[in-house]
Tab-separated table of C-alpha atoms in Angstrom:
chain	number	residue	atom	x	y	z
A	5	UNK	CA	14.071	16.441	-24.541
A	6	UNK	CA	12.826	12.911	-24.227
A	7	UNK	CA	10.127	13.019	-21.265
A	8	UNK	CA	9.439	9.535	-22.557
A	9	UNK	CA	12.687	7.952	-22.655
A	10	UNK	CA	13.606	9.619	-18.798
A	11	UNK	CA	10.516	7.426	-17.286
A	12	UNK	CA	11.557	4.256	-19.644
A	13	UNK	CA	14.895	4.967	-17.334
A	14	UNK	CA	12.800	4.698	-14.016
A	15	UNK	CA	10.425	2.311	-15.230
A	16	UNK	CA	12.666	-0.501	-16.217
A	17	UNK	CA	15.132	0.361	-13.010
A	18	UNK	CA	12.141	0.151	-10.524
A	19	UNK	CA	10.828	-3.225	-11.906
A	20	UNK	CA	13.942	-4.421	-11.809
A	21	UNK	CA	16.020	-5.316	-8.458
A	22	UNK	CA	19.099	-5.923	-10.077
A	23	UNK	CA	19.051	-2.388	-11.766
A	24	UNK	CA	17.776	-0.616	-8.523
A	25	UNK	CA	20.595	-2.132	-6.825
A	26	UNK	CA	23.411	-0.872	-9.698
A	27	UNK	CA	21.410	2.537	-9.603
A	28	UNK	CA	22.268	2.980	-5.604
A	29	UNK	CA	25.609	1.627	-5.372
A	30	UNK	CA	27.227	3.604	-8.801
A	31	UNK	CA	24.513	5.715	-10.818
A	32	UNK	CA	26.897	7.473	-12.969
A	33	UNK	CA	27.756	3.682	-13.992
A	34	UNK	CA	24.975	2.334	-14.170
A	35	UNK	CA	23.206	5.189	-16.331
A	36	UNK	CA	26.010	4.984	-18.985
A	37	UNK	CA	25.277	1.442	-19.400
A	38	UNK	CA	21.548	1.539	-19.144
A	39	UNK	CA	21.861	4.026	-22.175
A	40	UNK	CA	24.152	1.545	-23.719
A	41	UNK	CA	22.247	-1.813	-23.534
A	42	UNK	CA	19.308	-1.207	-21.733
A	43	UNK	CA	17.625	2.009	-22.955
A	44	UNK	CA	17.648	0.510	-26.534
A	45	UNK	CA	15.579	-2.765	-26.093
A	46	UNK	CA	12.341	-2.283	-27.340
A	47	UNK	CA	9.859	-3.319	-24.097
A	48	UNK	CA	8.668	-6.507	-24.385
A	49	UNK	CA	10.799	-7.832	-27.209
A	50	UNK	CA	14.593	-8.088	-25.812
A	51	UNK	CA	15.409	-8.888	-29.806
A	52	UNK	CA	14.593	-5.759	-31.283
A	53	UNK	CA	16.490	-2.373	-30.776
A	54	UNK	CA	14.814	0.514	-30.530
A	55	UNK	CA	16.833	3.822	-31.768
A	56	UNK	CA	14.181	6.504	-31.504
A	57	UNK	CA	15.739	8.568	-27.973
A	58	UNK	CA	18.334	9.833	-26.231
A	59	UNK	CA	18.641	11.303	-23.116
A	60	UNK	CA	19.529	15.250	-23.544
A	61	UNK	CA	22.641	16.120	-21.124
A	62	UNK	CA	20.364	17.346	-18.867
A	63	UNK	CA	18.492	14.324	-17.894
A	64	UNK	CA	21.375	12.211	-18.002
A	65	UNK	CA	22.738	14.150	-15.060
A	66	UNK	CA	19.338	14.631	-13.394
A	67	UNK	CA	19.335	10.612	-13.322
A	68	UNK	CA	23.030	10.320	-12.220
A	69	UNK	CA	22.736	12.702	-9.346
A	70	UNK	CA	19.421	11.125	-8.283
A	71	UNK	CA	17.961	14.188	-8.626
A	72	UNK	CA	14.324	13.836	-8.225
A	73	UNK	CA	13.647	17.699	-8.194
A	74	UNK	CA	15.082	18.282	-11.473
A	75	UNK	CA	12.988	15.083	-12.478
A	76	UNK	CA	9.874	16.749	-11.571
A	77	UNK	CA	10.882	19.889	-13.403
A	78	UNK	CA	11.581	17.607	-16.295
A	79	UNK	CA	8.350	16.835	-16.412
A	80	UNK	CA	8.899	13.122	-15.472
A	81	UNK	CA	6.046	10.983	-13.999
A	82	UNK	CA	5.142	11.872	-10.644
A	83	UNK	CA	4.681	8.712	-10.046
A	84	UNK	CA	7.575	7.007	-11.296
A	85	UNK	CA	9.464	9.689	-9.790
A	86	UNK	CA	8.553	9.072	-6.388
A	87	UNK	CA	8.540	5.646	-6.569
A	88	UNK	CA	12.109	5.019	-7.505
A	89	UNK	CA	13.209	7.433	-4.679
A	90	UNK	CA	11.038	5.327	-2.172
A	91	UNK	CA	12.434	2.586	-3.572
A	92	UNK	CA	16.358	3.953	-2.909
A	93	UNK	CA	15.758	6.355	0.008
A	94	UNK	CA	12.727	5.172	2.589
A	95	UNK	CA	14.425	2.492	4.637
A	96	UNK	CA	17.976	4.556	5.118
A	97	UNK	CA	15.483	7.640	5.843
A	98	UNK	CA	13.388	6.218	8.172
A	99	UNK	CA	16.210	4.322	10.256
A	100	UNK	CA	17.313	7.671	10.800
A	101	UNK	CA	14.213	10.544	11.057
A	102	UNK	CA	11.258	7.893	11.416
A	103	UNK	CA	8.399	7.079	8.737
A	104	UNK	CA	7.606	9.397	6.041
A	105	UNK	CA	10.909	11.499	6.470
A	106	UNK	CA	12.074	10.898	3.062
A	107	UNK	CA	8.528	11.657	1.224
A	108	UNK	CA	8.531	14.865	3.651
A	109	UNK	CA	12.098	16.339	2.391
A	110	UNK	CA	10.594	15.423	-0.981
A	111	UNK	CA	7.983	17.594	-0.959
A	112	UNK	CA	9.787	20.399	1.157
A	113	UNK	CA	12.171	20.778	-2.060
A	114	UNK	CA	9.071	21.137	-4.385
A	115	UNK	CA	7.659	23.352	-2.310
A	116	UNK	CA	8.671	26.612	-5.058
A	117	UNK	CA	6.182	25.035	-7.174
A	118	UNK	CA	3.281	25.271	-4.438
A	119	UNK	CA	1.788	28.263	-6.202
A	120	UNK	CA	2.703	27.370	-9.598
A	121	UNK	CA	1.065	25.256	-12.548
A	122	UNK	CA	3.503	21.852	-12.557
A	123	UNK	CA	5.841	20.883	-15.411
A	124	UNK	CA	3.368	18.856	-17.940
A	125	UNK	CA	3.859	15.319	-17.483
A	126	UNK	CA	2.306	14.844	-21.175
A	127	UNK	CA	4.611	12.815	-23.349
B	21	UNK	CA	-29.774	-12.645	-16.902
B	22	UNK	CA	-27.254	-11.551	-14.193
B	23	UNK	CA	-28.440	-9.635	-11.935
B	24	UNK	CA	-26.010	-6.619	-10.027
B	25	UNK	CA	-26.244	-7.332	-6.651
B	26	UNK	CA	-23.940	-4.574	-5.434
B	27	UNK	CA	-21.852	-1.422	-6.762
B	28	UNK	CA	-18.657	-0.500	-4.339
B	29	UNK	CA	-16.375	2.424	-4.891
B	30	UNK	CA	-13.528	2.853	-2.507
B	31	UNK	CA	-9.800	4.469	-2.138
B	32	UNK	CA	-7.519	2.353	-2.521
B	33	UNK	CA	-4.737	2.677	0.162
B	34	UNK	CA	-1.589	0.239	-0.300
B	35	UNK	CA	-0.605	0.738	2.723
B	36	UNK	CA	-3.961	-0.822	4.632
B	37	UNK	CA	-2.852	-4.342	4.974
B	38	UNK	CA	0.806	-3.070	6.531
B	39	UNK	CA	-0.714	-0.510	8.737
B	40	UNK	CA	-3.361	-3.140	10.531
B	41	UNK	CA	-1.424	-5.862	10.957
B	42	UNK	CA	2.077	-4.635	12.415
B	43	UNK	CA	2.691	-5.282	15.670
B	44	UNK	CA	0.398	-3.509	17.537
B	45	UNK	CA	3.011	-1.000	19.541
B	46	UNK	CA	4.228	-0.001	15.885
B	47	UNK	CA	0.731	0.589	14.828
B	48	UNK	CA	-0.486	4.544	13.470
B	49	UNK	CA	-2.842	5.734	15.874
B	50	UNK	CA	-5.522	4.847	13.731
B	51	UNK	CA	-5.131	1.699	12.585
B	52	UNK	CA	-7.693	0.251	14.629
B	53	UNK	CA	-10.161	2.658	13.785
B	54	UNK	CA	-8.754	1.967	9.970
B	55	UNK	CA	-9.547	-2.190	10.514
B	56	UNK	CA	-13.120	-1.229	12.138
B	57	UNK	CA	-14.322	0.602	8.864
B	58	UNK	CA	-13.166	-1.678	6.746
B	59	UNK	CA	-14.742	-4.444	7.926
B	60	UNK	CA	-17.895	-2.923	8.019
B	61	UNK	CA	-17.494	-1.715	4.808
B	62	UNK	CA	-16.385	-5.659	3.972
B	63	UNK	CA	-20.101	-6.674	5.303
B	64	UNK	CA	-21.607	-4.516	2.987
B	65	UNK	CA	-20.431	-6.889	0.147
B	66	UNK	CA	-20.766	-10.216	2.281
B	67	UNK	CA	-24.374	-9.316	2.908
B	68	UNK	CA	-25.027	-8.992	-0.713
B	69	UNK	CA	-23.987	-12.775	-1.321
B	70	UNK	CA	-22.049	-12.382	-4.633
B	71	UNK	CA	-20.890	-14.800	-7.058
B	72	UNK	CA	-18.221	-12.974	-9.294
B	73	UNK	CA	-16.835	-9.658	-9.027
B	74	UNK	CA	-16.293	-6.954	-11.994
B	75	UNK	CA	-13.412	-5.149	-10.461
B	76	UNK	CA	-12.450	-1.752	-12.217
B	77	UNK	CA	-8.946	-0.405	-11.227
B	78	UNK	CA	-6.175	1.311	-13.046
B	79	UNK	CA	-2.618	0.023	-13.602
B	80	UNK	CA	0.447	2.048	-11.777
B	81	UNK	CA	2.820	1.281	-15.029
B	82	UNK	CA	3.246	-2.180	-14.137
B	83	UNK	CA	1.989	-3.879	-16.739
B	84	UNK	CA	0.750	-1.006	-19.043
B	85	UNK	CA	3.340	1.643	-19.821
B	86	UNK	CA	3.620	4.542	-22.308
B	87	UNK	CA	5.465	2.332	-25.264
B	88	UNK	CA	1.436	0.796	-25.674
B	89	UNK	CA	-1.076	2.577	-23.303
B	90	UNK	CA	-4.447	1.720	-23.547
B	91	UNK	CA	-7.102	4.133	-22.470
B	92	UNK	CA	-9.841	1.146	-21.506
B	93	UNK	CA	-8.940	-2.472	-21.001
B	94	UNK	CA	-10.724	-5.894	-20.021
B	95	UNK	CA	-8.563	-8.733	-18.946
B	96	UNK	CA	-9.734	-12.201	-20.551
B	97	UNK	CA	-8.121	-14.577	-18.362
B	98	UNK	CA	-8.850	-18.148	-16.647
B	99	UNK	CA	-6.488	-16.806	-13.776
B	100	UNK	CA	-4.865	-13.412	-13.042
B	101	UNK	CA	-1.460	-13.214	-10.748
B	102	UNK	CA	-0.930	-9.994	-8.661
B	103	UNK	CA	1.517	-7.508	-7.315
B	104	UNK	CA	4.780	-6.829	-8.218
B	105	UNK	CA	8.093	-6.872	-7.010
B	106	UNK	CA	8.359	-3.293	-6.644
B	107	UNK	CA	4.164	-3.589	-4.606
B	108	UNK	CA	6.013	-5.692	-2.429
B	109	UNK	CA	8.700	-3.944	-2.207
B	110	UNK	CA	7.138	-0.833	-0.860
B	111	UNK	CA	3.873	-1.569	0.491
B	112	UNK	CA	4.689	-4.823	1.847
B	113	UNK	CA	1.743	-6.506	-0.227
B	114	UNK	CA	1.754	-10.291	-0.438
B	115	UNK	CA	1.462	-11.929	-4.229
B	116	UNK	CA	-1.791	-13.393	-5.129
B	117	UNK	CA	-3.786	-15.649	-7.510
B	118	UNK	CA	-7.182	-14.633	-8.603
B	119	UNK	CA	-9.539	-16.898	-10.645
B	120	UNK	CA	-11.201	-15.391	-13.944
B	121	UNK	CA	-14.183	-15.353	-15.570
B	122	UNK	CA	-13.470	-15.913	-19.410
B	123	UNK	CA	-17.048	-16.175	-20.625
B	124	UNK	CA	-18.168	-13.120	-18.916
B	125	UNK	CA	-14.952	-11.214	-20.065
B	126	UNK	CA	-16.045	-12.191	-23.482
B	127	UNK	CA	-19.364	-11.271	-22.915
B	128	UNK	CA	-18.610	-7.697	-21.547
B	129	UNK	CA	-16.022	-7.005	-23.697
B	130	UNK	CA	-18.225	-7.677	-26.906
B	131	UNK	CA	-21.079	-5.570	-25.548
B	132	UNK	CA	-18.777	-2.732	-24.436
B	133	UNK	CA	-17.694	-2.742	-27.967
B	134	UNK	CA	-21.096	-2.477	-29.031
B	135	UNK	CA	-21.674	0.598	-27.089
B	136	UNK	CA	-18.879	1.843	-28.630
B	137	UNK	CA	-16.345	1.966	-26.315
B	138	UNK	CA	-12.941	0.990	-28.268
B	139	UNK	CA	-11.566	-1.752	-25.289
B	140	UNK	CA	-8.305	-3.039	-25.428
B	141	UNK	CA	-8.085	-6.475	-23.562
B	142	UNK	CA	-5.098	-8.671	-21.972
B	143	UNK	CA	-5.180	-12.405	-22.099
B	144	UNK	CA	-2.046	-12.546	-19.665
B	145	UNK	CA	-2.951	-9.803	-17.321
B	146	UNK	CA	-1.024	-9.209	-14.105
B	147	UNK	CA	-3.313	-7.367	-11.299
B	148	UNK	CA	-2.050	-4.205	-9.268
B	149	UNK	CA	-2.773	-2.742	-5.938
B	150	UNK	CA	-5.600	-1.167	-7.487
B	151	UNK	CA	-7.460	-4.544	-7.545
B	152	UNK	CA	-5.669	-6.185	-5.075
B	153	UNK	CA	-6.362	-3.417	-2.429
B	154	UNK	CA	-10.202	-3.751	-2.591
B	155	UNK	CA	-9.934	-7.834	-2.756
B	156	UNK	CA	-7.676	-7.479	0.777
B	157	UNK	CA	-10.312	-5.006	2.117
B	158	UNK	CA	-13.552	-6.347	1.049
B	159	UNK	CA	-13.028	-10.105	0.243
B	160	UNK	CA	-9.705	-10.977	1.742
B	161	UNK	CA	-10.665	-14.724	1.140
B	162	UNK	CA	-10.060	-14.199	-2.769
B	163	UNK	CA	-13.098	-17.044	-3.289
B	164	UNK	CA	-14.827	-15.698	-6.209
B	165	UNK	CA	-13.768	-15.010	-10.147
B	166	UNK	CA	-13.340	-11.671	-11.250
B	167	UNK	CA	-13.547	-9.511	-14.576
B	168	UNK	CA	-10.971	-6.689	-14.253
B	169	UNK	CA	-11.298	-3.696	-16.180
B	170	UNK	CA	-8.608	-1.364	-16.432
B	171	UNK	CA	-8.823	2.701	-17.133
B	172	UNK	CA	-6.250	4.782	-18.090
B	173	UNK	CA	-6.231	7.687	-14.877
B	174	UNK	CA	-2.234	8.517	-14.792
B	175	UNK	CA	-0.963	9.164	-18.328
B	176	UNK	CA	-2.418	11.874	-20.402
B	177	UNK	CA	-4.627	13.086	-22.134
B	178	UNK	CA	-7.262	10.964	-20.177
B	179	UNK	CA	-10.662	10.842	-21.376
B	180	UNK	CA	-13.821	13.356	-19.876
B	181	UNK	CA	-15.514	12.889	-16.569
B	182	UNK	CA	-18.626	12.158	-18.880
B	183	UNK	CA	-17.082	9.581	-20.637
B	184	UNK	CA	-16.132	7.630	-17.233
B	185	UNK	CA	-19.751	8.190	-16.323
B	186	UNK	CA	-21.040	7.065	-20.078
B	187	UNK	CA	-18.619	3.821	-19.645
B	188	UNK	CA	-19.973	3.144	-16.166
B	189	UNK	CA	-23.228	3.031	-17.698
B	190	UNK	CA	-22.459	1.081	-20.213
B	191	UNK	CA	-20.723	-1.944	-17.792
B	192	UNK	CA	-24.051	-1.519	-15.996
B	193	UNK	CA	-26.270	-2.433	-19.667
B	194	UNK	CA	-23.035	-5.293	-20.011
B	195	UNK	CA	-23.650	-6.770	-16.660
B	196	UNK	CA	-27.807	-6.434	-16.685
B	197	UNK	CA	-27.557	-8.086	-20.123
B	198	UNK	CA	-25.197	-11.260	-19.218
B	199	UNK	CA	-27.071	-14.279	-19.972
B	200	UNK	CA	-26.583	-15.962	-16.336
B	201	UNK	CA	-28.041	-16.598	-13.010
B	202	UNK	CA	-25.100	-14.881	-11.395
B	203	UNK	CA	-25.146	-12.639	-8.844
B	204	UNK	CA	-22.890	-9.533	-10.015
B	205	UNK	CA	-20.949	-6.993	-7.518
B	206	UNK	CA	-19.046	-4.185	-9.039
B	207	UNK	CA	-16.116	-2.748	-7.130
B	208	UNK	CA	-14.002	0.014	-7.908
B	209	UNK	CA	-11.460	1.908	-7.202
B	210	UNK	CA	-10.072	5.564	-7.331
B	211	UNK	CA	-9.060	8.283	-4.792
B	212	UNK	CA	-10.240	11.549	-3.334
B	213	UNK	CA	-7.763	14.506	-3.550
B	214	UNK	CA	-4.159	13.467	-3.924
B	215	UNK	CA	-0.800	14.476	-4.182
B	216	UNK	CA	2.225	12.013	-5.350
B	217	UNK	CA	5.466	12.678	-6.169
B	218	UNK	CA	5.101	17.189	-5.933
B	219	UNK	CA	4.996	19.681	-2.711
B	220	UNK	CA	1.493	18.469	-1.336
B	221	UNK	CA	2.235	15.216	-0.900
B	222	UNK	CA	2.153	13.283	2.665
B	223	UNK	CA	0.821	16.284	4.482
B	224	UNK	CA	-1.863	15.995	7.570
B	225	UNK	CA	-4.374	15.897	5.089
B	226	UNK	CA	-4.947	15.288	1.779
B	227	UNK	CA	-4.206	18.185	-0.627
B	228	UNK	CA	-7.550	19.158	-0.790
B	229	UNK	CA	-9.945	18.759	1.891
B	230	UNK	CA	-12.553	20.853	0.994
B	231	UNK	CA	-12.597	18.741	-2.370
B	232	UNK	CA	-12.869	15.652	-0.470
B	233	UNK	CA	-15.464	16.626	1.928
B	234	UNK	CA	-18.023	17.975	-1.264
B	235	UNK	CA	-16.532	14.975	-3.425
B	236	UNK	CA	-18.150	12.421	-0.470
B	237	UNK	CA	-21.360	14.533	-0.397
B	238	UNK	CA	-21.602	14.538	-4.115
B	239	UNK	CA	-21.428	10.454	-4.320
B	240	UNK	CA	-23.665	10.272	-0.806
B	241	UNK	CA	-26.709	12.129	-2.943
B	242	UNK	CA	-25.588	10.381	-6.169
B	243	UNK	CA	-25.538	13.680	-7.776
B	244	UNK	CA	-24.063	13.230	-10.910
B	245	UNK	CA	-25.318	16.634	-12.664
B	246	UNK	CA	-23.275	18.701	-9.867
B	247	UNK	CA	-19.964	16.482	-10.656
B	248	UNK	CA	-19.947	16.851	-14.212
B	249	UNK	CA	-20.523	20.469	-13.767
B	250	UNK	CA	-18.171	20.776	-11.592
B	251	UNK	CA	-15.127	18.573	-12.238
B	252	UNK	CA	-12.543	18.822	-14.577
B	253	UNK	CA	-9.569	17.555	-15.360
B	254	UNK	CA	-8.073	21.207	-14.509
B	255	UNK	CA	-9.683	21.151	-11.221
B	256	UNK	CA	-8.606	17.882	-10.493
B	257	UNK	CA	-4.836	18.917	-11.408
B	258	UNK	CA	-5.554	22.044	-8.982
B	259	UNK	CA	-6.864	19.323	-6.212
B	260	UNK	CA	-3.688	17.705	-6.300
B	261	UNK	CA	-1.774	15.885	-8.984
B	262	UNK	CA	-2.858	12.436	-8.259
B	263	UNK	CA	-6.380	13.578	-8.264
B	264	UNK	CA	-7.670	12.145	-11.522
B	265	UNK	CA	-8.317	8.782	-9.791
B	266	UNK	CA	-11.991	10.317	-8.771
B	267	UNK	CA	-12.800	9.832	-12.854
B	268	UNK	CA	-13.024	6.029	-11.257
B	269	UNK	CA	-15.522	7.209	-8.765
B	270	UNK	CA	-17.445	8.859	-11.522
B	271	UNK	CA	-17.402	5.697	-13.390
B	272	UNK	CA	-18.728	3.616	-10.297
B	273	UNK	CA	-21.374	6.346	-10.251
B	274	UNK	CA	-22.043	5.234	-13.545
B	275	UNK	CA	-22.563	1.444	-12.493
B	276	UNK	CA	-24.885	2.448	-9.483
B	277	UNK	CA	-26.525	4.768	-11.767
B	278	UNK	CA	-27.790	8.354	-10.251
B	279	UNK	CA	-28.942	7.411	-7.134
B	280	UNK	CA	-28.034	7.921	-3.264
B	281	UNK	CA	-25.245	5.546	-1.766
B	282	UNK	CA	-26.845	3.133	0.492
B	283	UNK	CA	-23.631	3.046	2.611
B	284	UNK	CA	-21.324	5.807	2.902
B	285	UNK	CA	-18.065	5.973	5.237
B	286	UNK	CA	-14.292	7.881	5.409
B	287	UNK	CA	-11.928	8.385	7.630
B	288	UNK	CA	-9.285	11.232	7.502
B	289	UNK	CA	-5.565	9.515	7.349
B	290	UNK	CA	-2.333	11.007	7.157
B	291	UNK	CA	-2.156	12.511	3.720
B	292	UNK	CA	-5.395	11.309	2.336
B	293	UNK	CA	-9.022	11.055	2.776
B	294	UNK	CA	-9.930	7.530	2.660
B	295	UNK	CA	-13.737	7.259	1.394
B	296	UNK	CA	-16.423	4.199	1.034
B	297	UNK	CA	-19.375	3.695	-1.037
B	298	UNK	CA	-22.009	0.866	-1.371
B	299	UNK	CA	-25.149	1.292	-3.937
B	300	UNK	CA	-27.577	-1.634	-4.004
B	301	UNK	CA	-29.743	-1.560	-6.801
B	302	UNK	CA	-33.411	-0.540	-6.140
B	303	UNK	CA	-35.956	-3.461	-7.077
B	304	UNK	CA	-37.401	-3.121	-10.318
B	305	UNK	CA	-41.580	-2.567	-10.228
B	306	UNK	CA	-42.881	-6.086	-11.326
């Protein structure tokens, strides 16, 4: 499990509008090549490869199905989490159900965890 | 020496500037309400007649992210750029160009470090909502120099409520001891109860209302002793998982020092409790 190297994944995507934009339109794509060429730069440095993670099988698919309640079980960054979703599903939401519709379903398929202590988001 | 003229804590709500100033028939039904308190709450700043603002936010992993994630940080800039593509993106919040104070960066930074408080600083800092929120609310002009001071409130571990009250405290002693004729306002901000990214999130409240309601009467009295005793970072977890942005509140609290808030206003939104504070310092006896 790399809880670290899953929000890397939605921290350099959601900076990034050229990323985002690969993400929406082909994630199974775009995942296998941010795990190529992407995943590996060290932040900050674009020079220096970094070969400390790998995304288990379960996070890769997580990421390509967009799956931001297996995310949250992952124990990825609630805020990260949300983010990128806003940043894919808000405007196609609202155009169809109104504002907020999109962070509403969100929370409606958390809502098994109401009762519950939350994954750790600890890395 | 400088003299602290004011000590604001506030939510910080990215979506203030977009809610007030969309065309009125596609306005939330309290928007106007919204723009009322907040320039109110703007006055209580104006009145005070500052000359350079020590801002205390915390970064959203914009800059700061978990490859090199500093717990405390000062910037040390002549100028600071804000918000990001993805700020804009979602909140609809304009890019901006803040003036800095290098001497008095210096100068804090140095004493913080003598009060032992281990800061990591940024001489090519980019500001977040967190700062830019409170300059759009309370100075939209963007006319005076800032010192921003970052915390660490989103990746764990985080440091103790008492050690955001301790550092408060000690950017108080950093300010009171600045060798200048400059008038000083602190502003920070935090948030109430709050949910992000897990089941509570964008409800008719915030997640925890009863928190928010004794979290306001706790900062109204100044009554530090009851939020140490009774905040934690478990009961801010229980609260709702974006909750640890109160440790900034504590930290204003700090700043003010343990008194009453001079000026105290909220206003229940959609999903949150929006909350603001104003402390002015009591004269010292001659």
């Amino acid at each position: 499990m790399s809880k670290y190297y899953v929000n890397k994944f939605l921290f350099t995507v959601d900076r990034d509008p050229e990323y985002l934009k690969r993400y929406i339109e082909d994630p199974r794509s775009f995942v296998a090549t941010w795990e190529q060429s992407i995943g590996p730069k060290l932040l900050g440095n674009e020079m220096e490869a970094s070969t400390v993670h790998v995304l288990t099988d379960k996070e890769r698919e997580a990421l390509i199905n967009h799956d931001f309640v297996a995310l949250f079980e992952i124990g990825a960054h609630f805020f990260l989490n949300l983010t990128l979703f806003i940043g894919i599903y808000d405007a196609p939401y609202m155009a169809k159900s109104g504002p907020l519709s999109f962070q509403r379903e969100f929370a409606a398929k958390l809502q098994h965890w109401l009762e519950l202590d939350y994954p750790s988001i600890a890395t | 020496m400088a003299k602290l003229v004011a000590t604001l804590a506030s939510t910080h709500h990215p979506f203030y500037l977009k809610a007030t100033t969309a065309p009125p028939d596609q306005q939330m039904p309290q928007a106007p309400e919204w723009k009322r308190k907040i320039e109110a709450y703007r006055e209580t700043l104006a009145k005070t007649k500052p000359d350079v603002l020590v801002m205390v936010g915390s970064d959203h992993f914009h800059q700061i992210f978990l490859d090199n994630c500093p717990q405390f940080l000062i910037g040390k800039a002549s100028r600071y750029d804000a918000t990001f593509y993805n700020e804009e993106r979602e909140f609809g919040i304009p890019k901006y160009l803040l003036e800095g104070d290098e001497d008095m960066s210096r100068f804090m930074h140095q004493s913080l470090m003598d009060q032992n408080f281990d800061f990591a600083f940024s001489n090519e800092l980019k500001i977040d909502h967190s700062i830019i929120c409170p300059i759009i609310t309370v100075r939209p002009d963007n006319d005076l120099p800032v010192v921003p001071i970052y915390t660490n409130i989103f990746a764990p571990p985080l440091h103790s409520p008492r050690r955001f009250y301790d550092l408060g405290r000690a950017i108080r002693k950093a300010i009171d001891d600045y060798p200048s004729d400059k008038r000083v306002a602190a502003i920070g901000t935090g948030h109430l109860s709050l949910e992000l990214g897990g089941p509570r999130q964008f409800m008719e409240t915030g997640p925890d209302p009863v928190f928010d309601r004794q979290a306001i009467e706790w900062l109204r009295a100044g009554d530090i002793d009851a939020i140490l005793a009774n905040v934690t970072h478990q009961s801010m977890e229980k609260s709702g998982n974006a909750t640890h942005g109160f440790l900034n509140f504590i930290l204003m609290l700090g700043v003010a020092g343990p008194e009453g808030a001079d000026y105290v206003d909220n206003l229940d939104l959609f999903h949150t409790m929006e909350a603001y504070f104003t402390w002015y310092p009591k004269e010292q006896a001659a």
